[in-house]
Amino acid sequence: QALMRRRQLAVLLGLVAGSPLDLPGLRIRDDIRHALAAGLPVVALESTIITHGMAWPTNVQTAEQVEEVVRAAGAIPATIGVLDGECIVGLTTAELQRLGAPDAAAIKCSRRDLGHALAMRRAGGTTVSATMLIARAAGVRVFATGGIGGVHRGGQDSMDVSADLVELGRTPVAVVCAGVKSILDIGRTLEVLETHGVPVLSIGSTEFPAFFTRSSGCVTPLSVASAEEAASVVRAQFQLPTAGGLLVAAPIPEEAEAEAAIVQAAIDTALAEAAERGIEGREVTPFLLARIAQLTGGASLAANVALIKHNALLGARLAVELARLDKRSPSSSPPSHLPVSPRSDSSTSSAECMPPLVIGGTVVDLVSYPGDSLVAHTSVPGELLVAPGGVGRNIADALSRLALKPLFLSAVGDDSLAAMLEQCNTPLRMDDVRRVSACRTATYAAMHSREGELQAAVADMAVLAHILPDYLAAYAAELRKAPIVVLDANLPAETLRWLAHRKELHKGEGGGLTSPLWLEPVSVPKARAAVAALRGNLEAIDVVSPNEDEAVAMAEALREEEGDVESTSLDEDEAVASAGSRVYESAAALVRAGVRHVVVTRGAAGVLWARCTGTNGRLKFDVLAAPKAEVRDTRGAGDSFVAGTVWGLLRGSGTRRSASGAVELSEEAMQDALICGLNAARLTVESTAAVSEQLCESSLSRAQQYVSTD
């Protein structure tokens, strides 16, 4: 009983590795929250380096580069800082720039300063101790930094000992660093860490590193060969009932090592100057680092940047291996106090309540309409429309208007166009869209005829290359549980292949995607690129919805990639053979390649629907007529068609779902849904918007009732 009481007291004090820690003012960025809930690797990063470690703009540039290093290694970066009365886990690019700006007046925020900074709504760069505390509250177990604080020289008399050392003794976070800053007393720092029971591991060395240099003259207490080996030690340590943190020391890469004699001379000079000027307390370290950079002609700064990136790489590798170990032995994984995604199981009582998932482009449309006919090589009077667009976004917007509340995954720049998109008067949520620094939000500049037909367009879509598997992996649970997943061909090839592979996992060993995949080809070039990306894996696609030109291009790409697809296993519809239509032949080729349903949109002619039916695998075609419409603009018609069809599949009278909640694409359900899609497209072409404001559940419900009584 006494042991139990001690255990309960430890939990109350937050000393047990698995116990929850409630931190007021905690805000976790959505993608990081999702990643933590899914058990994906996340690496915390501090912000004192931004506010006090480097000058503008090197500070912010370095912080962004360090985040990219973590992403490239397969983990999700979470830079931590204090702004506007909140402890933020996952600063956005705008917040990084705000915190690092010369006029930010940010304070150096240790554990003791958090309450004051929150109450006074001060901007604060978090030190190692504060970053550990906040990371712990968020459920992040790995933290990469430059170097930790320690015992200052002469600390045995001044008692100037960093709070980082105490935090390491009580907060279960693994801190990856380049050792103790060489401006400190490294030997006494190691003694204090031992007193607090902190395991100190050095990677690939028997000597403890000295920040700017690989050698400190101090033997490391423990040694491991790699970050992956360190992960095993970290995991075992955190399973102890009263575990604190661990220090994982990584020597600076040899090629970046500053010459020890030069750095030591600069340290001695800077220390003497600090003493002469009476610089004390929290001002000492920033002064010394800046002065040493001056005295070494910038060599120490270059070394500082290099070691931070190196530590971030090793921290990411450690986090990735830690996540892998957790999945391999789930019974002994950390307790489930991690933040729960707002779209996780706890927020829904049934798989049928899960929203559809849309992955694709977010674009700002710049569309021009001439007042009269276009004239080559000169300008004509007309109108310019600036509006939100992008195939993926249009589909998600239409689904939102149909009350399906989709989860939308995309990428935008960190610029004014992205801010404009977020402020649009639409029910679509963009909380989960990735913001990418140093990239422009995608734009689509189109020229239409007076009648609304597209004449030419230019697309700047570079930012969409950041819709990568590491970003989608944070939404693994949502991908598994979505009733249907809609993709547009703006996605990078590796992302399309990753999604197809997830579908194949389900067919094979299990654990992959059970949801139908719907691919919207976007354009002729992207349709061809999608076929190339999915070479040999088109059977992972359940529905594809090209227009006539895109269908022909996809079939041509199939022939180029795989040669002519044989039709020996299919008994083609005689009507197709007699018609000799290139569009029919193209649709047939896609079905033979493994796509379950090929729906070719044909404008006013409606849609051509190709699929295999029956046990004999007969290829069947149907033409569904489009309802009459007074066309004002064809922009977004195909996107509304997709959304309307998805609505029909999820809300239709013939809808059936698997045990996982995935919608089943039966013949009857597809036909009814396609008619709903055609009616959604009609509403959009009768407006000048990419998605008609008249699109709503009631408008399609009427169409559905017409189908059910026909």
XYZ file of C-alpha atoms in Angstrom:
710
model
C 0.000 0.000 0.000
C 2.861 2.368 0.778
C 4.383 1.585 -2.620
C 1.036 2.270 -4.280
C 0.725 5.621 -2.504
C 4.214 6.591 -3.655
C 3.286 5.598 -7.196
C 0.092 7.694 -7.061
C 2.051 10.655 -5.706
C 4.563 10.310 -8.549
C 1.736 10.356 -11.074
C 0.269 13.475 -9.498
C 3.649 15.179 -9.701
C 4.054 14.197 -13.343
C 7.150 12.096 -12.603
C 6.015 8.865 -14.220
C 6.933 8.514 -17.889
C 3.425 7.571 -18.939
C 1.430 9.978 -16.811
C -0.528 12.818 -18.436
C 0.644 16.382 -18.069
C -1.954 19.147 -18.328
C -0.403 22.393 -19.501
C -2.560 25.543 -19.698
C -2.430 27.401 -22.994
C -1.178 24.396 -24.972
C -1.908 24.543 -28.720
C -0.840 21.691 -30.982
C -0.876 22.189 -34.751
C -3.413 19.857 -36.384
C -0.986 17.815 -38.507
C 1.187 17.194 -35.438
C -1.837 16.215 -33.351
C -2.852 13.729 -36.042
C 0.688 12.352 -36.252
C 0.896 11.809 -32.501
C -2.502 10.130 -32.399
C -1.414 7.806 -35.235
C 1.875 6.898 -33.511
C 4.010 8.600 -36.177
C 7.486 10.016 -35.466
C 7.531 13.635 -34.301
C 10.621 15.660 -33.347
C 10.394 18.731 -31.117
C 12.621 21.718 -31.917
C 13.372 24.679 -29.658
C 12.984 28.369 -30.478
C 15.636 30.084 -28.344
C 18.001 29.596 -31.258
C 15.583 31.763 -33.254
C 15.159 34.483 -30.637
C 18.595 34.552 -29.003
C 20.971 32.188 -30.797
C 21.351 33.787 -34.243
C 20.757 37.102 -35.964
C 17.939 37.836 -38.421
C 17.426 36.450 -41.044
C 19.869 33.560 -40.471
C 17.830 32.521 -37.425
C 14.566 31.940 -39.306
C 16.277 30.502 -42.373
C 18.118 27.992 -40.207
C 14.924 27.046 -38.354
C 13.144 26.368 -41.648
C 16.096 24.353 -42.970
C 16.198 22.269 -39.799
C 12.496 21.472 -40.181
C 13.146 20.310 -43.757
C 15.943 18.017 -42.519
C 13.499 16.364 -40.118
C 10.866 15.932 -42.848
C 13.382 14.462 -45.298
C 14.313 11.838 -42.702
C 10.688 10.703 -42.372
C 9.571 12.520 -39.210
C 7.314 15.509 -38.543
C 9.024 18.631 -37.110
C 7.347 20.501 -34.254
C 9.056 23.791 -33.440
C 7.921 24.989 -30.014
C 7.522 28.586 -28.873
C 5.344 30.982 -26.887
C 3.079 33.566 -28.538
C -0.099 35.409 -27.541
C -0.583 33.543 -24.282
C -0.149 30.087 -25.837
C 2.484 27.354 -25.704
C 2.569 26.394 -29.379
C 3.701 22.972 -30.580
C 4.298 23.407 -34.299
C 4.958 27.055 -35.129
C 3.834 28.001 -38.630
C 6.208 29.784 -41.002
C 4.481 33.074 -40.255
C 4.876 32.466 -36.508
C 8.563 31.564 -36.946
C 9.155 34.810 -38.790
C 7.214 36.788 -36.229
C 9.175 35.253 -33.350
C 12.520 35.753 -35.064
C 11.994 39.299 -36.351
C 14.363 41.970 -34.981
C 11.439 43.852 -33.394
C 9.846 40.781 -31.780
C 11.144 41.693 -28.279
C 11.001 37.985 -27.458
C 12.148 36.867 -24.044
C 14.301 33.839 -23.307
C 11.748 31.499 -21.805
C 12.884 28.785 -19.385
C 10.545 26.615 -17.278
C 10.384 29.291 -14.569
C 9.352 31.970 -17.102
C 6.407 30.182 -18.728
C 3.709 31.428 -16.367
C 4.823 35.039 -16.696
C 5.144 34.815 -20.482
C 1.661 33.310 -20.823
C -0.002 35.782 -18.462
C 1.686 38.807 -20.035
C 1.166 37.411 -23.549
C 4.854 37.842 -24.288
C 6.657 36.324 -27.261
C 9.104 33.757 -25.953
C 11.825 31.551 -27.377
C 11.783 28.324 -25.370
C 15.016 27.003 -23.881
C 15.787 23.308 -23.528
C 13.946 23.065 -20.195
C 10.784 24.831 -21.389
C 10.792 22.956 -24.702
C 11.064 19.636 -22.853
C 8.156 20.552 -20.585
C 5.903 21.587 -23.492
C 6.946 18.623 -25.646
C 6.101 16.308 -22.762
C 2.661 17.887 -22.400
C 2.017 17.334 -26.111
C 3.242 13.734 -26.058
C 6.435 14.306 -28.097
C 9.245 12.048 -26.874
C 12.208 13.212 -28.988
C 13.681 16.716 -29.022
C 16.633 17.866 -31.147
C 18.624 20.967 -30.258
C 22.102 22.425 -30.665
C 23.529 21.978 -27.185
C 22.193 21.982 -23.653
C 22.951 24.410 -20.857
C 25.047 23.269 -17.931
C 27.265 24.376 -15.081
C 28.899 27.710 -15.896
C 32.590 28.093 -15.357
C 33.049 28.935 -11.730
C 29.602 27.509 -11.046
C 30.836 25.821 -7.887
C 31.012 29.322 -6.397
C 28.289 31.211 -8.281
C 25.773 28.296 -8.298
C 25.007 29.278 -11.914
C 23.614 25.958 -13.079
C 21.196 25.664 -16.013
C 17.630 24.540 -15.388
C 18.125 22.208 -18.369
C 19.941 19.747 -16.124
C 17.130 19.597 -13.567
C 14.552 19.213 -16.351
C 16.445 16.276 -17.811
C 16.194 14.574 -14.426
C 12.402 14.813 -14.199
C 10.876 15.080 -17.690
C 10.794 11.957 -19.918
C 12.015 13.392 -23.216
C 15.074 12.243 -25.176
C 17.230 15.277 -26.005
C 19.560 14.949 -29.000
C 22.354 17.523 -28.970
C 26.033 18.119 -29.765
C 26.890 17.929 -26.079
C 27.226 20.763 -23.612
C 28.103 24.188 -24.969
C 31.887 24.524 -24.770
C 31.569 27.877 -22.993
C 30.511 25.861 -19.914
C 32.231 23.535 -17.446
C 31.624 20.221 -19.193
C 33.082 17.987 -16.475
C 30.953 19.433 -13.679
C 27.891 19.379 -15.977
C 28.297 15.617 -16.433
C 28.583 15.230 -12.649
C 25.289 17.104 -12.103
C 23.560 14.971 -14.754
C 24.736 11.859 -12.940
C 23.375 13.222 -9.657
C 19.954 13.643 -11.305
C 20.043 10.116 -12.719
C 20.156 11.220 -16.371
C 21.529 8.613 -18.811
C 24.072 10.245 -21.148
C 24.681 8.428 -24.442
C 27.191 9.441 -27.093
C 26.605 8.212 -30.643
C 29.637 6.605 -32.286
C 32.156 7.909 -29.773
C 33.592 7.108 -26.355
C 34.287 10.799 -25.720
C 31.621 13.339 -24.830
C 31.431 16.069 -27.532
C 32.041 19.759 -26.866
C 29.488 21.431 -29.123
C 31.757 23.236 -31.642
C 34.291 20.423 -31.513
C 34.144 16.618 -31.365
C 36.484 16.349 -28.385
C 35.978 17.608 -24.823
C 38.522 15.541 -22.955
C 35.677 13.933 -20.947
C 34.817 10.254 -21.277
C 31.183 9.671 -22.177
C 29.212 7.742 -19.538
C 27.515 5.494 -22.144
C 28.015 4.851 -25.848
C 25.839 3.565 -28.697
C 26.672 2.931 -32.332
C 23.740 4.719 -33.994
C 20.546 6.713 -33.504
C 18.597 3.507 -34.129
C 20.455 1.767 -31.295
C 19.835 4.795 -29.085
C 16.091 4.385 -29.741
C 16.132 0.989 -28.033
C 17.752 2.524 -24.959
C 15.296 5.432 -24.966
C 12.311 3.107 -25.171
C 13.585 0.881 -22.378
C 14.329 3.896 -20.185
C 10.853 5.355 -20.647
C 9.271 2.086 -19.544
C 10.825 2.494 -16.100
C 8.279 3.670 -13.501
C 10.044 6.926 -12.520
C 12.038 7.696 -15.645
C 13.241 11.186 -16.416
C 14.886 12.287 -19.631
C 17.907 11.097 -21.578
C 20.738 13.014 -23.184
C 21.846 11.682 -26.565
C 25.079 13.392 -27.594
C 26.090 13.490 -31.260
C 29.557 14.832 -32.167
C 29.536 17.543 -34.834
C 30.427 16.135 -38.297
C 34.190 16.210 -38.874
C 33.929 18.389 -41.975
C 32.085 21.079 -40.000
C 34.234 21.002 -36.859
C 35.697 24.341 -35.894
C 39.376 24.265 -35.023
C 39.525 23.648 -31.302
C 42.423 26.036 -30.546
C 40.746 28.958 -32.342
C 37.404 28.340 -30.627
C 39.023 27.916 -27.205
C 40.913 31.197 -27.564
C 37.683 32.949 -28.572
C 35.860 31.439 -25.581
C 38.533 32.642 -23.157
C 38.402 36.147 -24.610
C 34.583 36.272 -24.579
C 34.432 35.021 -20.981
C 36.873 37.706 -19.870
C 34.869 40.413 -21.646
C 31.619 39.176 -20.081
C 33.177 39.397 -16.630
C 34.522 42.902 -17.308
C 31.095 44.120 -18.470
C 29.251 42.513 -15.556
C 27.084 40.331 -17.841
C 25.294 37.717 -15.740
C 22.409 35.235 -15.687
C 20.363 34.592 -18.787
C 22.287 37.197 -20.799
C 25.585 35.321 -20.571
C 25.024 32.592 -23.170
C 23.631 34.832 -25.955
C 26.506 37.286 -25.424
C 29.156 34.580 -25.477
C 27.801 32.863 -28.603
C 27.566 36.160 -30.508
C 31.035 37.299 -29.392
C 32.626 33.944 -30.235
C 31.084 34.125 -33.714
C 32.706 37.566 -34.165
C 36.098 36.451 -32.847
C 36.185 33.355 -35.064
C 35.150 35.250 -38.178
C 31.878 33.370 -38.419
C 33.483 29.912 -38.186
C 31.649 29.110 -34.958
C 28.309 30.206 -36.480
C 28.824 27.917 -39.484
C 29.669 25.077 -37.114
C 26.571 25.904 -35.033
C 24.277 25.659 -38.077
C 25.889 22.410 -39.215
C 25.596 20.697 -35.851
C 21.966 21.716 -35.411
C 21.059 20.174 -38.776
C 23.052 17.058 -37.914
C 21.271 16.722 -34.583
C 17.910 17.168 -36.300
C 18.764 14.342 -38.700
C 19.758 11.999 -35.874
C 16.723 13.041 -33.829
C 14.448 12.191 -36.752
C 16.117 8.803 -37.191
C 15.718 8.114 -33.482
C 12.030 9.096 -33.585
C 11.383 6.961 -36.679
C 13.000 3.926 -35.047
C 11.136 4.574 -31.795
C 7.822 4.598 -33.692
C 8.821 1.379 -35.467
C 9.642 -0.319 -32.162
C 6.284 0.773 -30.741
C 4.412 -0.773 -33.672
C 6.420 -3.982 -33.456
C 5.671 -4.374 -29.727
C 2.380 -2.505 -29.140
C 1.761 -4.188 -25.795
C 4.641 -2.286 -24.258
C 4.199 1.000 -26.079
C 3.789 4.242 -24.117
C 0.447 4.923 -22.408
C -2.255 6.562 -24.452
C -2.162 10.088 -23.067
C -1.149 11.406 -26.483
C -3.379 14.055 -28.052
C -6.352 12.576 -29.863
C -7.211 13.668 -33.382
C -10.542 15.492 -33.524
C -11.484 13.077 -36.312
C -10.491 9.931 -34.423
C -12.690 7.130 -33.111
C -13.635 9.053 -30.009
C -15.449 11.666 -32.058
C -17.753 9.317 -33.935
C -20.060 6.532 -32.887
C -20.075 4.717 -36.203
C -17.806 4.110 -39.166
C -20.622 5.438 -41.324
C -20.153 8.878 -39.771
C -16.597 9.226 -41.052
C -16.269 11.912 -43.733
C -14.938 11.368 -47.251
C -11.317 12.318 -47.767
C -10.103 14.532 -50.630
C -6.411 14.896 -51.522
C -5.445 17.345 -54.229
C -4.710 20.835 -55.406
C -5.664 24.158 -53.878
C -5.394 26.906 -56.456
C -6.267 30.566 -56.926
C -8.062 30.899 -60.274
C -7.433 33.984 -62.401
C -10.014 33.719 -65.161
C -10.523 36.271 -67.928
C -13.593 36.755 -70.139
C -13.431 39.009 -73.223
C -16.240 41.458 -73.810
C -16.242 40.404 -77.457
C -14.228 37.932 -79.503
C -10.589 37.230 -78.632
C -7.984 38.678 -80.984
C -4.561 37.082 -81.297
C -1.405 39.030 -80.312
C -3.240 41.910 -78.627
C -5.442 42.746 -75.651
C -9.198 43.140 -75.674
C -11.539 44.642 -73.057
C -13.063 42.156 -70.676
C -13.415 40.991 -67.080
C -11.002 39.228 -64.708
C -12.330 36.896 -62.032
C -10.136 36.014 -59.037
C -11.555 33.070 -57.115
C -10.589 29.957 -55.150
C -10.145 26.865 -57.288
C -8.111 23.744 -57.862
C -9.644 20.379 -58.701
C -9.173 18.889 -55.239
C -10.369 22.033 -53.493
C -13.406 22.375 -55.773
C -14.429 18.791 -55.062
C -13.952 19.294 -51.323
C -15.847 22.603 -51.443
C -18.757 20.962 -53.271
C -18.822 18.089 -50.762
C -18.874 20.659 -47.936
C -21.871 22.386 -49.527
C -23.506 18.952 -49.658
C -23.037 18.645 -45.868
C -20.508 15.784 -46.078
C -17.773 17.698 -44.160
C -14.790 16.208 -46.033
C -11.277 16.034 -44.659
C -9.235 17.986 -47.204
C -5.473 17.518 -47.563
C -3.520 19.869 -49.811
C -0.592 22.316 -49.815
C -0.399 26.098 -50.154
C 2.343 28.686 -49.844
C 2.780 30.824 -46.773
C 1.627 33.962 -48.576
C -1.232 36.406 -49.074
C -3.005 34.134 -51.557
C -3.173 31.375 -48.940
C -4.594 33.867 -46.452
C -7.209 34.872 -49.029
C -8.222 31.234 -49.529
C -8.645 30.719 -45.789
C -10.919 33.755 -45.540
C -13.256 32.708 -48.352
C -16.929 32.529 -47.497
C -17.297 28.755 -47.868
C -18.112 25.869 -45.524
C -14.869 24.080 -46.510
C -12.384 23.678 -43.645
C -8.705 24.124 -44.523
C -7.315 23.361 -41.066
C -5.373 20.344 -42.289
C -3.848 21.926 -45.408
C -0.037 22.020 -45.332
C 1.570 25.499 -45.370
C 4.912 25.540 -47.215
C 7.382 28.369 -46.731
C 9.318 29.836 -49.670
C 6.646 28.590 -52.094
C 3.883 30.403 -53.952
C 0.308 29.262 -53.551
C -0.713 27.558 -56.796
C -2.363 29.742 -59.438
C -4.311 28.966 -62.608
C -4.548 31.759 -65.171
C -7.199 30.920 -67.793
C -8.619 32.690 -70.823
C -12.188 31.822 -71.786
C -14.268 32.722 -74.785
C -17.238 35.022 -74.431
C -19.393 31.863 -74.359
C -17.431 30.515 -71.386
C -15.362 27.846 -73.182
C -11.704 27.503 -72.176
C -9.279 28.766 -74.826
C -5.903 28.583 -73.067
C -4.474 28.464 -69.549
C -1.197 28.576 -67.598
C -0.805 26.772 -64.280
C 1.826 27.428 -61.557
C 1.496 24.347 -59.371
C 4.996 23.862 -57.884
C 3.771 23.959 -54.281
C 1.643 20.854 -54.848
C 4.853 18.809 -55.009
C 4.805 19.084 -51.198
C 1.728 16.844 -50.860
C 4.026 13.990 -49.940
C 3.628 10.633 -48.152
C 5.128 11.984 -44.917
C 2.285 14.522 -44.749
C -0.434 11.995 -45.603
C 0.975 9.452 -43.158
C -0.148 11.712 -40.316
C -3.717 10.923 -41.423
C -3.298 7.143 -41.649
C -6.315 6.474 -39.431
C -8.557 8.769 -41.482
C -7.363 7.135 -44.709
C -8.257 3.696 -43.375
C -11.703 4.735 -42.167
C -12.855 7.097 -44.917
C -15.863 5.796 -46.896
C -14.143 6.953 -50.106
C -10.907 8.767 -50.978
C -10.851 11.195 -53.919
C -7.490 12.107 -55.472
C -6.613 14.553 -58.184
C -3.678 14.052 -60.530
C -1.936 17.175 -59.212
C -0.346 14.825 -56.659
C 3.345 13.946 -57.028
C 4.110 10.545 -58.575
C 5.535 9.191 -55.320
C 2.334 10.107 -53.485
C 0.135 8.346 -56.044
C 2.366 5.267 -55.795
C 2.263 5.392 -51.984
C -1.543 5.471 -51.969
C -1.703 2.609 -54.481
C 0.684 0.631 -52.300
C -1.544 1.234 -49.267
C -4.414 -0.247 -51.275
C -2.306 -3.286 -52.192
C -1.441 -3.801 -48.504
C -5.149 -4.249 -47.825
C -5.434 -6.873 -50.557
C -2.391 -8.694 -49.252
C -1.258 -8.794 -45.636
C -3.844 -6.295 -44.373
C -3.567 -2.955 -42.629
C -3.801 -0.837 -45.764
C -6.542 1.162 -47.448
C -9.989 -0.406 -47.681
C -11.648 2.709 -49.081
C -12.384 3.052 -52.808
C -9.943 5.373 -54.583
C -11.374 7.840 -57.116
C -8.841 9.527 -59.419
C -9.731 12.775 -61.196
C -7.117 13.257 -63.987
C -7.178 17.136 -64.024
C -5.603 17.640 -67.477
C -4.120 15.746 -70.430
C -0.471 16.054 -69.274
C -1.347 15.099 -65.704
C -3.556 12.245 -66.866
C -0.596 10.801 -68.751
C 1.711 11.380 -65.774
C -0.721 9.598 -63.441
C -0.690 6.503 -65.665
C 3.104 6.546 -65.663
C 3.194 6.927 -61.874
C 0.725 4.060 -61.376
C 2.367 1.748 -63.894
C 1.284 -1.773 -63.013
C -0.905 -0.502 -60.152
C -3.963 0.915 -61.912
C -6.060 -1.829 -60.336
C -5.719 0.156 -57.098
C -7.983 2.811 -58.672
C -11.690 2.057 -58.320
C -13.068 5.020 -60.284
C -11.443 7.354 -62.794
C -13.287 10.302 -64.340
C -11.429 11.700 -67.371
C -12.918 13.888 -70.042
C -12.668 12.580 -73.601
C -9.205 14.014 -74.290
C -7.877 12.784 -70.959
C -9.292 9.290 -71.536
C -7.543 9.043 -74.920
C -4.296 10.355 -73.401
C -4.438 7.808 -70.576
C -4.993 4.951 -73.017
C -2.069 6.151 -75.129
C 0.108 6.329 -72.013
C -0.932 2.769 -71.157
C 0.219 1.559 -74.550
C 3.515 3.401 -74.150
C 4.087 2.069 -70.633
C 2.886 -1.510 -71.007
C 2.220 -2.140 -74.695
C -1.240 -2.822 -76.085
C -3.451 -4.332 -73.401
C -4.884 -7.656 -74.527
C -8.648 -8.126 -74.381
C -8.784 -11.908 -74.380
C -10.367 -12.005 -70.918
C -13.099 -9.537 -71.838
C -16.129 -9.954 -74.082
C -16.569 -6.449 -75.466
C -19.958 -4.962 -76.095
C -20.782 -5.298 -79.801
C -21.994 -1.721 -79.915
C -18.490 -0.528 -79.102
C -16.890 -2.589 -81.845
C -19.322 -1.290 -84.410
C -18.975 2.299 -83.302
C -15.178 2.177 -83.466
C -15.083 5.158 -81.180
C -11.638 6.157 -79.923
C -13.195 7.254 -76.635
C -14.904 3.888 -76.180
C -11.670 2.076 -76.974
C -9.778 4.239 -74.495
C -12.314 3.565 -71.743
C -12.083 -0.153 -72.506
C -8.280 -0.043 -72.236
C -8.495 1.527 -68.776
C -10.965 -1.128 -67.600
C -8.668 -3.867 -68.933
C -5.799 -2.277 -67.001
C -7.719 -2.833 -63.750
C -9.849 0.278 -63.125
C -13.284 -0.873 -61.897
C -15.337 2.065 -63.191
C -14.293 4.427 -65.984
C -16.600 7.440 -66.203
C -15.780 9.649 -69.198
C -17.325 13.117 -68.954
C -18.491 14.442 -72.346
C -19.927 17.879 -71.659
C -23.446 18.332 -73.004
C -23.384 14.690 -74.211
C -23.390 13.422 -70.607
C -21.078 10.614 -69.475
C -19.852 7.312 -70.845
C -19.691 4.679 -68.103
C -17.508 1.615 -68.709
C -17.022 -1.337 -66.347
C -16.943 -5.117 -66.202
C -20.116 -6.903 -65.152
C -21.098 -10.425 -64.241
C -18.934 -13.421 -63.542
C -17.793 -13.660 -67.163
C -16.125 -10.249 -67.003
C -18.129 -8.777 -69.871
C -17.261 -5.178 -70.687
C -20.361 -3.024 -70.471
C -20.982 0.560 -71.557
C -23.794 2.951 -70.702
C -24.336 6.518 -71.830
C -26.075 8.718 -69.273
C -27.501 11.908 -70.749
C -26.790 15.274 -69.183
C -29.782 17.340 -68.058
C -30.455 20.416 -70.150
C -28.631 23.506 -68.939
C -28.106 27.141 -69.862
C -24.310 27.149 -69.857
C -22.619 30.235 -68.443
C -19.215 28.741 -67.564
C -17.836 25.196 -67.722
C -15.144 25.828 -65.109
C -15.461 23.333 -62.259
C -18.228 21.299 -63.890
C -16.241 18.073 -63.724
C -15.343 18.717 -60.089
C -18.986 19.252 -59.128
C -19.841 16.078 -61.049
C -17.386 14.087 -58.937
C -18.696 15.603 -55.690
C -22.328 15.026 -56.658
C -21.581 11.387 -57.518
C -19.749 10.864 -54.220
C -22.757 12.392 -52.415
C -25.037 9.963 -54.259
C -22.829 7.021 -53.272
C -22.811 8.006 -49.598
C -26.410 9.187 -49.222
C -28.184 7.188 -51.939
C -30.985 4.708 -51.316
C -28.877 1.843 -52.704
C -25.798 2.635 -50.643
C -24.053 -0.230 -48.912
C -20.927 -0.185 -46.803
C -18.360 -2.713 -45.693
C -17.626 -3.410 -42.040
C -14.846 -0.790 -42.158
C -17.291 1.869 -43.406
C -16.014 1.895 -47.010
C -18.761 2.473 -49.563
C -19.445 -0.422 -51.935
C -19.576 0.521 -55.621
C -22.460 -1.649 -56.751
C -23.948 -1.303 -60.246
C -27.219 0.118 -58.931
C -25.575 2.556 -56.514
C -23.180 3.832 -59.182
C -25.935 4.498 -61.719
C -28.069 6.463 -59.265
C -25.008 8.358 -58.022
C -23.847 9.293 -61.524
C -27.201 10.950 -62.199
C -26.768 12.957 -58.997
C -23.333 13.961 -60.276
C -24.765 15.127 -63.600
C -27.273 17.310 -61.774
C -24.535 18.801 -59.616
C -22.572 19.623 -62.769
C -25.674 21.268 -64.275
C -25.958 23.634 -61.318
C -22.320 24.660 -61.694
C -22.330 25.276 -65.473
C -25.365 27.519 -64.995
C -23.271 29.743 -62.688
C -19.986 31.615 -63.101
C -18.445 29.978 -60.005
C -16.208 26.919 -59.916
C -18.781 25.421 -57.519
C -22.340 26.666 -57.700
C -23.632 28.410 -54.594
C -26.968 26.699 -55.335
C -25.411 23.278 -54.786
C -26.897 21.709 -51.657
C -28.367 18.471 -50.359
C -31.933 19.382 -51.228
C -31.067 20.083 -54.871
C -29.587 16.606 -55.289
C -32.201 14.911 -53.135
C -34.815 15.960 -55.668
C -32.724 14.429 -58.441
C -32.318 11.250 -56.408
C -36.078 10.954 -55.875
C -36.548 11.302 -59.632
C -34.113 8.421 -60.193
C -35.717 6.149 -57.601
C -39.197 6.546 -59.119
C -38.120 6.406 -62.782
